[in-house]
Amino acid sequence: LRTLPCGRTPAGRRRRPGTPNCGDRTAMHAAVFVDFENLFLSLKNREELTGQRIRDLCLGILERLKERLHADKAPMVLGRSYAAFDTYPGMEVAHDLALMGFDPQYVLTGHGGKNSADVQLACDVCRVLYRRPDIDAVVIVSGDRDFIPIARQVLEENRELRVVAIPDSTSGDLRMRVGGERFWNALDLI
């Protein structure tokens, strides 16, 4: 993530009182939004991971993502995870995600098995863009093509963007739109 001038957000706005100032020129704050089912299914379908607990791999990826953000001087100050937490795998991980700082957001599942995680995640990202000027970076953990409009909006609002996903389960259009420098391979975080 990039270094910012003293007391400024990426959009050039002044920071709110109480946020880092000139003493910490590289401090940024990140909001992380996790489509947990997307991450889980992307890992579950990989042959080289057969026999491993996918649930534990997902949690490990998210923990190492938090560590990487912290090392890049952009600690996570807001985390959300989206899944149907009344069914597997959501019911098994909701408590762990909450303890890690990824507040579980319950989403409804329709008759066809499709849930509303993408829509809820996009709404929450927009809310952060317009109500939280203290958040400089948005991280989306999902490779769904549905996130192209929200990725574009994050960039138009002059915020840092990272997409964390499994490369061969990621939409080529999404990857092209956000650019390779903004894409982090989730497998590197295992």
Short mmCIF file of N, CA, C and O in Angstrom, two decimals, residues 8 19 38-39 41 54 61 69 72-74 76-77 83 89 98 114 117 123 131 133 135 141 143 151 184 187:
data_model
loop_
_atom_site.label_atom_id
_atom_site.label_comp_id
_atom_site.label_asym_id
_atom_site.label_seq_id
_atom_site.Cartn_x
_atom_site.Cartn_y
_atom_site.Cartn_z
N ARG A 8 -3.09 13.10 5.50
CA ARG A 8 -4.02 13.05 4.38
C ARG A 8 -4.50 11.63 4.11
O ARG A 8 -3.78 10.67 4.32
N THR A 19 -7.11 10.34 14.35
CA THR A 19 -6.49 9.38 13.45
C THR A 19 -5.02 9.73 13.32
O THR A 19 -4.61 10.83 13.69
N ASN A 38 -17.44 -17.97 -1.09
CA ASN A 38 -16.62 -17.95 -2.29
C ASN A 38 -15.22 -18.46 -1.99
O ASN A 38 -14.67 -19.29 -2.73
N LEU A 39 -14.63 -17.99 -0.89
CA LEU A 39 -13.29 -18.44 -0.50
C LEU A 39 -13.31 -19.94 -0.21
O LEU A 39 -12.45 -20.69 -0.68
N LEU A 41 -15.43 -22.36 -1.19
CA LEU A 41 -15.65 -23.20 -2.37
C LEU A 41 -14.47 -23.17 -3.33
O LEU A 41 -14.15 -24.17 -3.96
N ILE A 54 -10.67 -27.48 4.96
CA ILE A 54 -10.81 -26.24 4.19
C ILE A 54 -11.19 -25.09 5.11
O ILE A 54 -10.70 -23.97 4.96
N ILE A 61 -5.88 -18.19 6.04
CA ILE A 61 -5.70 -17.16 5.01
C ILE A 61 -6.12 -15.80 5.55
O ILE A 61 -5.41 -14.81 5.38
N LEU A 69 -1.58 -6.96 6.08
CA LEU A 69 -2.05 -5.58 6.12
C LEU A 69 -1.34 -4.80 7.22
O LEU A 69 -0.93 -3.66 7.01
N ASP A 72 2.09 -4.03 6.18
CA ASP A 72 2.07 -2.98 5.16
C ASP A 72 1.58 -1.64 5.73
O ASP A 72 1.31 -0.72 4.97
N LYS A 73 1.47 -1.56 7.05
CA LYS A 73 1.04 -0.35 7.75
C LYS A 73 -0.37 0.09 7.34
O LYS A 73 -0.65 1.28 7.18
N ALA A 74 -1.24 -0.89 7.16
CA ALA A 74 -2.65 -0.63 6.86
C ALA A 74 -3.49 -1.62 7.66
O ALA A 74 -4.14 -2.49 7.09
N MET A 76 -6.28 -3.65 9.68
CA MET A 76 -7.72 -3.78 9.50
C MET A 76 -8.43 -3.12 10.69
O MET A 76 -8.19 -3.48 11.83
N VAL A 77 -9.27 -2.15 10.41
CA VAL A 77 -10.05 -1.50 11.46
C VAL A 77 -11.53 -1.87 11.35
O VAL A 77 -12.30 -1.59 12.25
N ALA A 83 -21.93 -14.92 4.66
CA ALA A 83 -22.28 -16.30 4.34
C ALA A 83 -23.64 -16.60 4.94
O ALA A 83 -24.17 -15.83 5.74
N PRO A 89 -20.60 -24.17 5.32
CA PRO A 89 -19.62 -24.14 6.39
C PRO A 89 -19.79 -22.97 7.36
O PRO A 89 -19.09 -22.87 8.34
N ALA A 98 -15.84 -13.98 14.07
CA ALA A 98 -16.14 -12.85 14.96
C ALA A 98 -14.95 -12.55 15.87
O ALA A 98 -14.58 -11.39 16.06
N LYS A 114 -28.44 -19.83 -4.38
CA LYS A 114 -27.69 -18.57 -4.50
C LYS A 114 -28.02 -17.69 -3.30
O LYS A 114 -29.17 -17.55 -2.93
N ALA A 117 -24.93 -12.61 -0.64
CA ALA A 117 -23.67 -12.09 -0.09
C ALA A 117 -23.09 -10.98 -0.94
O ALA A 117 -22.62 -9.96 -0.42
N CYS A 123 -23.13 -3.27 -0.84
CA CYS A 123 -23.80 -2.19 -0.09
C CYS A 123 -22.91 -1.72 1.07
O CYS A 123 -22.79 -0.51 1.31
N ARG A 131 -19.21 7.05 4.21
CA ARG A 131 -19.39 7.43 5.62
C ARG A 131 -18.14 7.30 6.46
O ARG A 131 -18.13 7.74 7.61
N PRO A 133 -14.44 8.31 6.12
CA PRO A 133 -13.26 8.89 5.47
C PRO A 133 -11.95 8.45 6.12
O PRO A 133 -10.89 8.63 5.53
N ILE A 135 -11.10 5.42 6.55
CA ILE A 135 -10.69 4.15 5.93
C ILE A 135 -10.11 4.46 4.55
O ILE A 135 -10.78 5.00 3.68
N VAL A 141 -12.32 -9.94 -0.41
CA VAL A 141 -11.86 -11.32 -0.50
C VAL A 141 -12.92 -12.10 -1.27
O VAL A 141 -13.88 -12.60 -0.72
N GLY A 143 -13.38 -13.55 -5.78
CA GLY A 143 -12.98 -13.40 -7.17
C GLY A 143 -14.16 -13.27 -8.11
O GLY A 143 -14.01 -13.40 -9.32
N ALA A 151 -15.58 -2.44 -7.35
CA ALA A 151 -14.13 -2.19 -7.46
C ALA A 151 -13.91 -0.87 -8.19
O ALA A 151 -13.08 -0.05 -7.77
N TRP A 184 -4.11 -9.92 -4.91
CA TRP A 184 -3.28 -10.75 -4.04
C TRP A 184 -3.78 -12.18 -4.13
O TRP A 184 -4.98 -12.45 -3.97
N LEU A 187 -3.68 -18.07 -2.22
CA LEU A 187 -2.85 -19.26 -1.98
C LEU A 187 -1.51 -18.90 -1.38
O LEU A 187 -0.90 -19.70 -0.67
#
